[in-house]
Coordinates of C-alpha atoms in Angstrom, one line a residue:
M819 CA 0.0 0.0 0.0
S820 CA 1.2 3.5 -0.8
T821 CA 2.2 6.1 1.7
I822 CA -0.2 9.0 1.5
R823 CA 0.0 12.6 2.9
I824 CA -3.0 14.4 4.2
T825 CA -3.2 18.0 5.4
K826 CA -5.6 19.8 7.7
Q827 CA -5.7 23.5 7.9
F828 CA -6.6 25.7 11.0
K829 CA -6.9 29.4 11.8
F830 CA -6.4 31.2 15.0
E831 CA -5.8 34.8 16.3
T832 CA -2.8 35.4 18.6
G833 CA -0.9 38.4 19.9
H834 CA 2.8 38.5 20.7
A835 CA 5.7 40.8 21.1
L836 CA 9.4 40.2 20.3
Y837 CA 11.5 41.5 23.1
G838 CA 14.8 43.0 21.9
Y839 CA 13.7 43.2 18.3
D840 CA 14.8 46.3 16.3
G841 CA 11.6 46.8 14.4
K842 CA 7.9 47.3 14.9
C843 CA 7.4 43.7 16.2
K844 CA 8.9 44.7 19.5
N845 CA 5.4 46.2 20.2
V846 CA 2.5 43.9 21.2
H847 CA 0.6 43.1 18.1
G848 CA -1.4 40.2 16.6
H849 CA -1.7 37.9 13.6
S850 CA -4.5 35.9 12.0
Y851 CA -2.4 32.7 11.9
K852 CA -3.1 30.0 9.4
L853 CA -1.7 26.6 10.3
S854 CA -1.3 23.6 7.9
V855 CA -0.5 20.3 9.4
T856 CA 0.5 17.4 7.0
V857 CA 0.9 13.9 8.2
S858 CA 1.7 10.7 6.3
G859 CA 0.9 7.1 6.6
K860 CA -0.7 4.1 4.9
P861 CA -4.5 4.0 4.4
I862 CA -6.2 1.4 6.6
T863 CA -6.8 -1.7 4.6
D864 CA -9.1 -3.6 7.0
S865 CA -12.6 -3.3 5.4
N866 CA -14.2 -4.0 8.7
N867 CA -12.6 -0.9 10.3
V868 CA -14.9 2.1 10.3
K869 CA -11.9 4.2 9.1
F870 CA -11.2 1.9 6.2
G871 CA -9.3 3.7 3.5
M872 CA -8.2 6.6 5.8
V873 CA -4.6 7.4 6.8
I874 CA -6.1 9.1 9.9
D875 CA -9.6 10.5 10.3
F876 CA -9.4 14.3 9.7
G877 CA -11.5 14.6 12.8
D878 CA -8.9 12.8 14.9
L879 CA -6.2 15.1 13.5
K880 CA -8.3 18.1 14.2
K881 CA -8.9 17.0 17.8
I882 CA -5.1 16.7 18.4
V883 CA -4.2 20.1 16.8
K884 CA -7.1 21.9 18.5
E885 CA -6.3 20.6 21.9
E886 CA -2.5 21.1 21.6
I887 CA -2.4 24.4 19.7
V888 CA -5.6 26.2 18.5
D889 CA -7.6 26.1 21.7
L890 CA -4.6 27.2 23.6
F891 CA -3.2 29.9 21.4
D892 CA -6.4 31.4 20.0
H893 CA -7.0 34.9 21.3
A894 CA -4.0 34.6 23.6
T895 CA -1.0 36.9 23.9
V896 CA 2.3 35.0 23.9
F897 CA 5.5 36.3 25.6
N898 CA 8.9 34.9 26.2
Q899 CA 9.0 34.1 29.9
N900 CA 12.6 35.2 30.1
T901 CA 12.1 38.9 29.1
P902 CA 10.9 42.0 30.8
H903 CA 7.5 41.4 29.1
I904 CA 6.9 39.2 32.1
E905 CA 5.7 42.3 34.0
L906 CA 3.2 43.1 31.3
A907 CA 2.1 39.5 31.1
K908 CA 1.4 39.5 34.9
E909 CA -0.6 42.7 34.5
L910 CA -2.7 41.2 31.7
K911 CA -3.2 38.0 33.6
D912 CA -4.4 40.0 36.6
R913 CA -7.0 41.6 34.3
D914 CA -8.2 38.2 33.2
H915 CA -6.5 38.1 29.8
H916 CA -5.3 34.8 28.3
V917 CA -1.5 34.9 28.4
I918 CA 0.9 32.2 27.4
L919 CA 4.5 32.3 28.6
V920 CA 6.9 30.3 26.5
D921 CA 10.6 29.5 26.9
Y922 CA 11.5 30.9 23.4
Q923 CA 11.1 34.1 21.4
P924 CA 7.6 33.8 20.0
T925 CA 8.5 34.0 16.3
S926 CA 6.7 31.9 13.7
E927 CA 10.0 29.9 13.3
M928 CA 10.1 29.0 17.0
M929 CA 6.3 28.4 17.2
V930 CA 6.5 25.8 14.4
I931 CA 9.2 23.9 16.3
D932 CA 7.1 24.0 19.5
F933 CA 3.9 23.0 17.5
A934 CA 5.8 20.1 15.8
Q935 CA 6.9 18.6 19.1
K936 CA 3.3 18.9 20.6
I937 CA 1.7 17.3 17.6
K938 CA 4.2 14.5 17.2
S939 CA 3.7 13.5 20.8
R940 CA 0.0 12.9 20.2
L941 CA 0.0 11.1 16.8
P942 CA -0.5 7.3 16.7
S943 CA 2.7 5.4 16.1
N944 CA 1.8 4.5 12.5
I945 CA 1.3 8.2 11.6
K946 CA 4.2 10.5 11.0
L947 CA 4.2 14.3 11.1
H948 CA 5.5 15.3 7.6
S949 CA 5.4 19.1 7.8
I950 CA 3.9 22.2 9.4
K951 CA 3.3 25.6 7.8
L952 CA 2.5 28.6 9.9
S953 CA 1.5 31.7 8.1
E954 CA 1.4 34.9 10.1
T955 CA 0.4 37.0 7.1
D956 CA -0.7 36.2 3.5
T957 CA 3.0 36.6 2.4
S958 CA 5.0 35.5 5.4
F959 CA 5.3 32.0 6.8
A960 CA 7.6 29.5 8.5
E961 CA 7.7 25.8 7.7
W962 CA 9.0 22.7 9.5
F963 CA 9.7 19.4 7.7
A964 CA 10.4 16.1 9.4
S965 CA 12.9 15.2 6.7
E966 CA 15.1 18.2 7.8
N967 CA 14.8 17.6 11.5

């Protein structure tokens, strides 16, 4: 049986700030992120299986990505926990805002690395994460490929 890739796309809104950056992105701002998650595997050949012919049910992939990423990051503000933004983060949290503190600079590049680890840890053993594409604008995106990591 052939190995097949399938892709599920997601959208979420997230704010962030890049501490120490020398441009506008040092300011708190947000993006309408688009996330594409591609996995690979062999379609199920057991005709008695309710998921016969599927690599993975799109609904199962959606559940993983929503729980690990979308539901967490949507309408959140992300800050590096090791920067002075920690004071702003505390103030926002005290005002009941959804704040995520990460141990990296919250760039698209670092976010795809984080997302890849989270998704890989939840996939069934017969399904491999092939790639992730995170677009922060229509013309700017970061990609992660298993073959390069």
